[in-house]
Short mmCIF file of C-alpha atoms in Angstrom, two decimals:
data_model
loop_
_atom_site.label_atom_id
_atom_site.label_comp_id
_atom_site.label_asym_id
_atom_site.label_seq_id
_atom_site.Cartn_x
_atom_site.Cartn_y
_atom_site.Cartn_z
CA UNK H 1 -94.80 10.40 -1.41
CA UNK H 2 -96.50 13.34 -3.05
CA UNK H 3 -96.35 15.56 0.04
CA UNK H 4 -92.55 15.71 0.21
CA UNK H 5 -91.03 19.14 0.66
CA UNK H 6 -87.75 20.30 -0.84
CA UNK H 7 -85.69 19.13 2.17
CA UNK H 8 -87.18 15.63 1.96
CA UNK H 9 -86.58 15.48 -1.81
CA UNK H 10 -82.96 16.42 -1.12
CA UNK H 11 -82.69 13.56 1.42
CA UNK H 12 -84.13 11.13 -1.14
CA UNK H 13 -81.53 12.32 -3.69
CA UNK H 14 -78.69 11.53 -1.23
CA UNK H 15 -80.22 8.13 -0.42
CA UNK H 16 -80.37 7.30 -4.14
CA UNK H 17 -76.74 8.34 -4.61
CA UNK H 18 -75.68 6.28 -1.56
CA UNK H 19 -77.54 3.22 -2.90
CA UNK H 20 -76.08 3.59 -6.40
CA UNK H 21 -72.55 3.97 -4.97
CA UNK H 22 -73.08 0.80 -2.89
CA UNK H 23 -74.08 -1.22 -5.96
CA UNK H 24 -71.32 0.27 -8.11
CA UNK H 25 -68.60 -0.48 -5.55
CA UNK H 26 -69.64 -4.13 -5.44
CA UNK H 27 -70.42 -4.72 -9.12
CA UNK H 28 -67.48 -2.99 -10.81
CA UNK H 29 -64.77 -5.22 -9.30
CA UNK H 30 -64.36 -7.36 -12.46
CA UNK H 31 -63.63 -4.18 -14.44
CA UNK H 32 -60.46 -3.60 -12.42
CA UNK H 33 -57.39 -5.61 -13.41
CA UNK H 34 -55.32 -3.86 -10.76
CA UNK H 35 -56.38 -4.95 -7.26
CA UNK H 36 -54.58 -2.05 -5.59
CA UNK H 37 -56.43 0.56 -7.64
CA UNK H 38 -59.73 -1.23 -6.94
CA UNK H 39 -58.99 -1.27 -3.19
CA UNK H 40 -58.25 2.46 -3.23
CA UNK H 41 -61.46 3.19 -5.16
CA UNK H 42 -63.50 1.05 -2.72
CA UNK H 43 -62.12 2.94 0.28
CA UNK H 44 -62.68 6.37 -1.27
CA UNK H 45 -66.27 5.45 -2.22
CA UNK H 46 -66.91 4.14 1.33
CA UNK H 47 -65.72 7.35 2.96
CA UNK H 48 -67.57 9.56 0.46
CA UNK H 49 -70.70 7.65 1.55
CA UNK H 50 -69.76 8.08 5.23
CA UNK H 51 -69.39 11.83 4.72
CA UNK H 52 -72.79 12.07 3.00
CA UNK H 53 -74.45 10.25 5.93
CA UNK H 54 -72.68 12.51 8.45
CA UNK H 55 -73.48 15.78 6.69
CA UNK H 56 -76.93 15.12 5.24
CA UNK H 57 -78.64 12.49 7.44
CA UNK H 58 -76.96 13.45 10.74
CA UNK H 59 -77.40 17.13 9.79
CA UNK H 60 -73.78 17.91 10.62
CA UNK H 61 -73.61 20.35 7.70
CA UNK H 62 -75.60 22.72 9.96
CA UNK H 63 -73.59 21.92 13.11
CA UNK H 64 -70.83 24.11 14.62
CA UNK H 65 -67.75 24.24 12.43
CA UNK H 66 -65.67 22.50 15.13
CA UNK H 67 -67.81 19.34 14.93
CA UNK H 68 -67.72 19.43 11.12
CA UNK H 69 -63.93 19.72 11.21
CA UNK H 70 -63.46 16.92 13.75
CA UNK H 71 -65.54 14.53 11.63
CA UNK H 72 -63.88 15.56 8.35
CA UNK H 73 -60.40 15.15 9.84
CA UNK H 74 -61.42 11.75 11.27
CA UNK H 75 -62.78 10.56 7.90
CA UNK H 76 -59.74 11.74 5.93
CA UNK H 77 -57.29 10.28 8.49
CA UNK H 78 -58.93 6.82 8.67
CA UNK H 79 -59.52 6.63 4.92
CA UNK H 80 -55.88 7.57 4.22
CA UNK H 81 -54.54 5.11 6.80
CA UNK H 82 -56.70 2.28 5.40
CA UNK H 83 -55.61 3.02 1.82
CA UNK H 84 -51.94 3.03 2.84
CA UNK H 85 -52.35 -0.28 4.72
CA UNK H 86 -54.55 -2.05 2.15
CA UNK H 87 -53.24 -0.88 -1.23
CA UNK J 1 -98.24 27.48 12.63
CA UNK J 2 -94.86 29.00 11.76
CA UNK J 3 -92.27 26.32 11.17
CA UNK J 4 -88.94 26.34 12.91
CA UNK J 5 -86.09 26.71 10.44
CA UNK J 6 -85.01 23.32 9.08
CA UNK J 7 -81.38 23.99 9.85
CA UNK J 8 -80.44 26.48 12.49
CA UNK J 9 -76.79 27.36 11.85
CA UNK J 10 -74.48 26.08 14.55
CA UNK J 11 -77.05 23.59 15.81
CA UNK J 12 -75.70 20.33 17.26
CA UNK J 13 -78.31 17.65 16.44
CA UNK J 14 -79.36 16.04 19.72
CA UNK J 15 -77.74 16.00 23.16
CA UNK J 16 -74.08 16.93 23.28
CA UNK J 17 -73.57 13.83 25.45
CA UNK J 18 -74.79 11.67 22.56
CA UNK J 19 -72.03 13.15 20.42
CA UNK J 20 -69.47 12.10 23.04
CA UNK J 21 -70.88 8.56 22.68
CA UNK J 22 -70.84 8.84 18.87
CA UNK J 23 -67.22 10.07 18.76
CA UNK J 24 -66.21 7.36 21.25
CA UNK J 25 -67.87 4.68 19.12
CA UNK J 26 -66.21 6.07 16.00
CA UNK J 27 -62.82 5.77 17.75
CA UNK J 28 -63.48 2.16 18.81
CA UNK J 29 -64.62 1.12 15.32
CA UNK J 30 -61.71 3.03 13.75
CA UNK J 31 -59.42 0.74 15.74
CA UNK J 32 -61.38 -2.24 14.37
CA UNK J 33 -61.00 -0.95 10.78
CA UNK J 34 -57.24 -0.47 11.22
CA UNK J 35 -56.89 -3.90 12.87
CA UNK J 36 -58.65 -5.45 9.88
CA UNK J 37 -56.26 -3.72 7.46
CA UNK J 38 -53.25 -4.77 9.57
CA UNK J 39 -54.27 -8.45 9.77
CA UNK J 40 -55.19 -8.45 6.08
CA UNK J 41 -51.76 -7.12 5.14
CA UNK J 42 -50.14 -9.91 7.15
CA UNK J 43 -52.21 -12.74 5.66
CA UNK J 44 -53.58 -11.57 2.30
CA UNK J 45 -54.35 -15.06 0.86
CA UNK J 46 -56.30 -16.00 4.03
CA UNK J 47 -58.32 -12.78 3.82
CA UNK J 48 -58.97 -13.10 0.09
CA UNK J 49 -60.14 -16.68 0.67
CA UNK J 50 -62.42 -15.59 3.51
CA UNK J 51 -63.85 -12.67 1.54
CA UNK J 52 -64.64 -15.01 -1.37
CA UNK J 53 -66.70 -17.18 1.03
CA UNK J 54 -69.00 -14.33 2.14
CA UNK J 55 -72.38 -13.87 0.47
CA UNK J 56 -72.03 -10.46 -1.17
CA UNK J 57 -75.76 -10.34 -1.90
CA UNK J 58 -76.52 -10.42 1.84
CA UNK J 59 -73.95 -7.65 2.43
CA UNK J 60 -75.41 -5.42 -0.27
CA UNK J 61 -79.02 -6.07 0.76
CA UNK J 62 -78.21 -5.21 4.37
CA UNK J 63 -76.43 -2.04 3.24
CA UNK J 64 -79.53 -0.97 1.30
CA UNK J 65 -81.75 -1.80 4.30
CA UNK J 66 -79.70 0.42 6.63
CA UNK J 67 -79.44 3.26 4.07
CA UNK J 68 -83.22 3.14 3.59
CA UNK J 69 -83.84 3.11 7.35
CA UNK J 70 -81.53 6.12 7.73
CA UNK J 71 -83.44 8.02 5.02
CA UNK J 72 -86.75 7.23 6.74
CA UNK J 73 -85.41 8.35 10.13
CA UNK J 74 -84.03 11.60 8.66
CA UNK J 75 -87.39 12.34 6.98
CA UNK J 76 -89.24 11.45 10.21
CA UNK J 77 -87.10 13.93 12.21
CA UNK J 78 -87.90 16.60 9.62
CA UNK J 79 -91.62 15.75 9.82
CA UNK J 80 -91.65 16.20 13.60
CA UNK J 81 -89.65 19.43 13.38
CA UNK J 82 -91.97 20.91 10.76
CA UNK J 83 -95.08 19.62 12.60
CA UNK J 84 -96.26 17.45 9.74
CA UNK J 85 -97.83 14.00 9.86
CA UNK J 86 -96.15 10.71 9.06
CA UNK J 87 -93.19 10.52 11.45
CA UNK J 88 -94.45 7.47 13.41
CA UNK J 89 -95.26 5.55 10.22
CA UNK J 90 -91.82 6.35 8.74
CA UNK J 91 -90.13 5.21 11.97
CA UNK J 92 -92.17 1.98 11.93
CA UNK J 93 -90.88 1.19 8.43
CA UNK J 94 -87.34 2.12 9.54
CA UNK J 95 -87.69 -0.36 12.42
CA UNK J 96 -88.83 -3.05 9.95
CA UNK J 97 -85.70 -2.35 7.85
CA UNK J 98 -83.57 -2.74 10.99
CA UNK J 99 -85.32 -6.02 11.85
CA UNK J 100 -84.68 -7.16 8.28
CA UNK J 101 -80.97 -6.42 8.80
CA UNK J 102 -80.95 -8.54 11.98
CA UNK J 103 -82.79 -11.37 10.19
CA UNK J 104 -80.32 -11.42 7.27
CA UNK J 105 -77.39 -11.37 9.70
CA UNK J 106 -78.80 -14.33 11.66
CA UNK J 107 -79.33 -16.20 8.37
CA UNK J 108 -75.78 -15.38 7.28
CA UNK J 109 -74.21 -16.45 10.58
CA UNK J 110 -76.23 -19.67 10.70
CA UNK J 111 -75.22 -20.60 7.13
CA UNK J 112 -71.57 -20.10 8.05
CA UNK J 113 -71.85 -22.06 11.29
CA UNK J 114 -73.68 -24.92 9.53
CA UNK J 115 -70.82 -25.00 6.98
CA UNK J 116 -68.39 -25.41 9.87
CA UNK J 117 -67.06 -21.85 9.67
CA UNK J 118 -66.52 -20.14 13.03
CA UNK J 119 -64.31 -17.81 15.06
CA UNK J 120 -61.40 -20.26 14.96
CA UNK J 121 -61.53 -20.89 11.19
CA UNK J 122 -59.09 -18.07 10.35
CA UNK J 123 -58.07 -14.56 11.34
CA UNK J 124 -60.49 -13.29 8.71
CA UNK J 125 -63.49 -15.05 10.28
CA UNK J 126 -62.38 -14.16 13.80
CA UNK J 127 -62.55 -10.46 12.82
CA UNK J 128 -65.71 -11.01 10.76
CA UNK J 129 -67.68 -12.54 13.63
CA UNK J 130 -66.24 -10.12 16.23
CA UNK J 131 -66.70 -6.83 14.36
CA UNK J 132 -70.01 -7.58 12.62
CA UNK J 133 -71.26 -9.11 15.90
CA UNK J 134 -70.44 -5.96 17.87
CA UNK J 135 -72.11 -3.95 15.11
CA UNK J 136 -75.18 -6.22 15.30
CA UNK J 137 -75.45 -5.48 19.04
CA UNK J 138 -75.48 -1.77 18.09
CA UNK J 139 -78.31 -2.45 15.62
CA UNK J 140 -80.37 -4.22 18.30
CA UNK J 141 -79.80 -1.34 20.77
CA UNK J 142 -80.58 1.08 17.93
CA UNK J 143 -83.93 -0.63 17.32
CA UNK J 144 -84.83 0.06 20.96
CA UNK J 145 -83.79 3.69 20.43
CA UNK J 146 -86.00 3.93 17.32
CA UNK J 147 -88.96 2.56 19.31
CA UNK J 148 -88.28 5.20 21.96
CA UNK J 149 -88.14 8.09 19.49
CA UNK J 150 -91.25 6.80 17.71
CA UNK J 151 -93.14 7.09 20.99
CA UNK J 152 -91.63 10.54 21.59
CA UNK J 153 -92.63 11.66 18.09
CA UNK J 154 -96.24 10.63 18.73
CA UNK J 155 -96.63 12.86 21.76
CA UNK J 156 -98.44 16.16 21.39
CA UNK J 157 -95.97 19.04 21.27
CA UNK J 158 -93.09 16.75 20.26
CA UNK J 159 -91.62 19.51 18.06
CA UNK J 160 -91.32 21.78 21.09
CA UNK J 161 -90.56 19.33 23.90
CA UNK J 162 -89.00 16.16 22.51
CA UNK J 163 -86.85 17.37 19.62
CA UNK J 164 -83.51 16.92 21.41
CA UNK J 165 -84.36 13.31 22.37
CA UNK J 166 -85.58 12.55 18.85
CA UNK J 167 -82.48 14.07 17.21
CA UNK J 168 -80.22 12.19 19.65
CA UNK J 169 -81.78 8.83 18.84
CA UNK J 170 -81.73 9.57 15.11
CA UNK J 171 -78.02 10.50 15.24
CA UNK J 172 -77.24 7.20 16.97
CA UNK J 173 -79.09 5.27 14.25
CA UNK J 174 -77.20 7.11 11.49
CA UNK J 175 -73.94 6.23 13.27
CA UNK J 176 -74.89 2.54 12.98
CA UNK J 177 -75.51 3.07 9.26
CA UNK J 178 -72.14 4.74 8.64
CA UNK J 179 -70.19 2.12 10.62
CA UNK J 180 -71.77 -0.57 8.45
CA UNK J 181 -70.78 1.33 5.28
CA UNK J 182 -67.11 0.84 6.20
CA UNK J 183 -67.59 -2.77 7.41
CA UNK J 184 -69.37 -3.55 4.13
CA UNK J 185 -66.45 -2.13 2.12
CA UNK J 186 -63.81 -3.97 4.15
CA UNK J 187 -65.46 -7.39 4.49
CA UNK J 188 -67.63 -7.73 1.38
CA UNK J 189 -66.35 -5.42 -1.37
CA UNK J 190 -62.56 -5.67 -1.19
CA UNK J 191 -61.03 -8.60 -3.02
#
């Protein structure tokens, strides 16, 4: 759309990155001989995507610091727990 | 007309009550994610076999549909806030993306059921049908929410009077997107 402002262009950039990360995480599996490393990479990519959605689409980057912290701590805790359990 | 700032510092998007719902939902799904990892660790061959039976193309396509719908909803919220045209059309396309997600999911479930795969097939498929099914219910509720905020966005003075409702609905839709991101990684991408 030609009438996009800078904020909308920024949102489109994040959407492109999220889409590329989704394809990469699915298509690069054969490149990994080590399943554990692949599983760790998949989890980290998933939670990087989650954080982008929270901060950019949900606009949490402009929210009170307490909400930002709660969501960051949640993401790090669940991602770490999943990596420990899966890898 | 002077525009409101795009991001007021310290602004909670939407009703604070919606954030209680969002954090509650995150907690429930976090339990699901950890349960998946626990069961997978206890029966790795069963889970690897189940994961190999899923159609990864459907999973990826649905991921892209939800990401695109989230982008459209985020742009629509910005359009309302800055009093520019296009929000209703963007939300209509977002709703179509959501309907596409539901359609793919129905196709995916029906293919599995026709092949004789169900809840009782294995722990993997029990969790697959349960967790993606609960997520699908969220998508269907979310589509109703998107219809509601589309109607709110159309009203005159929406930027002044309906912004909290619109931001609340949008936040709920983005939650659905981010929950799917993790489900996609766990069920479709891991191997």
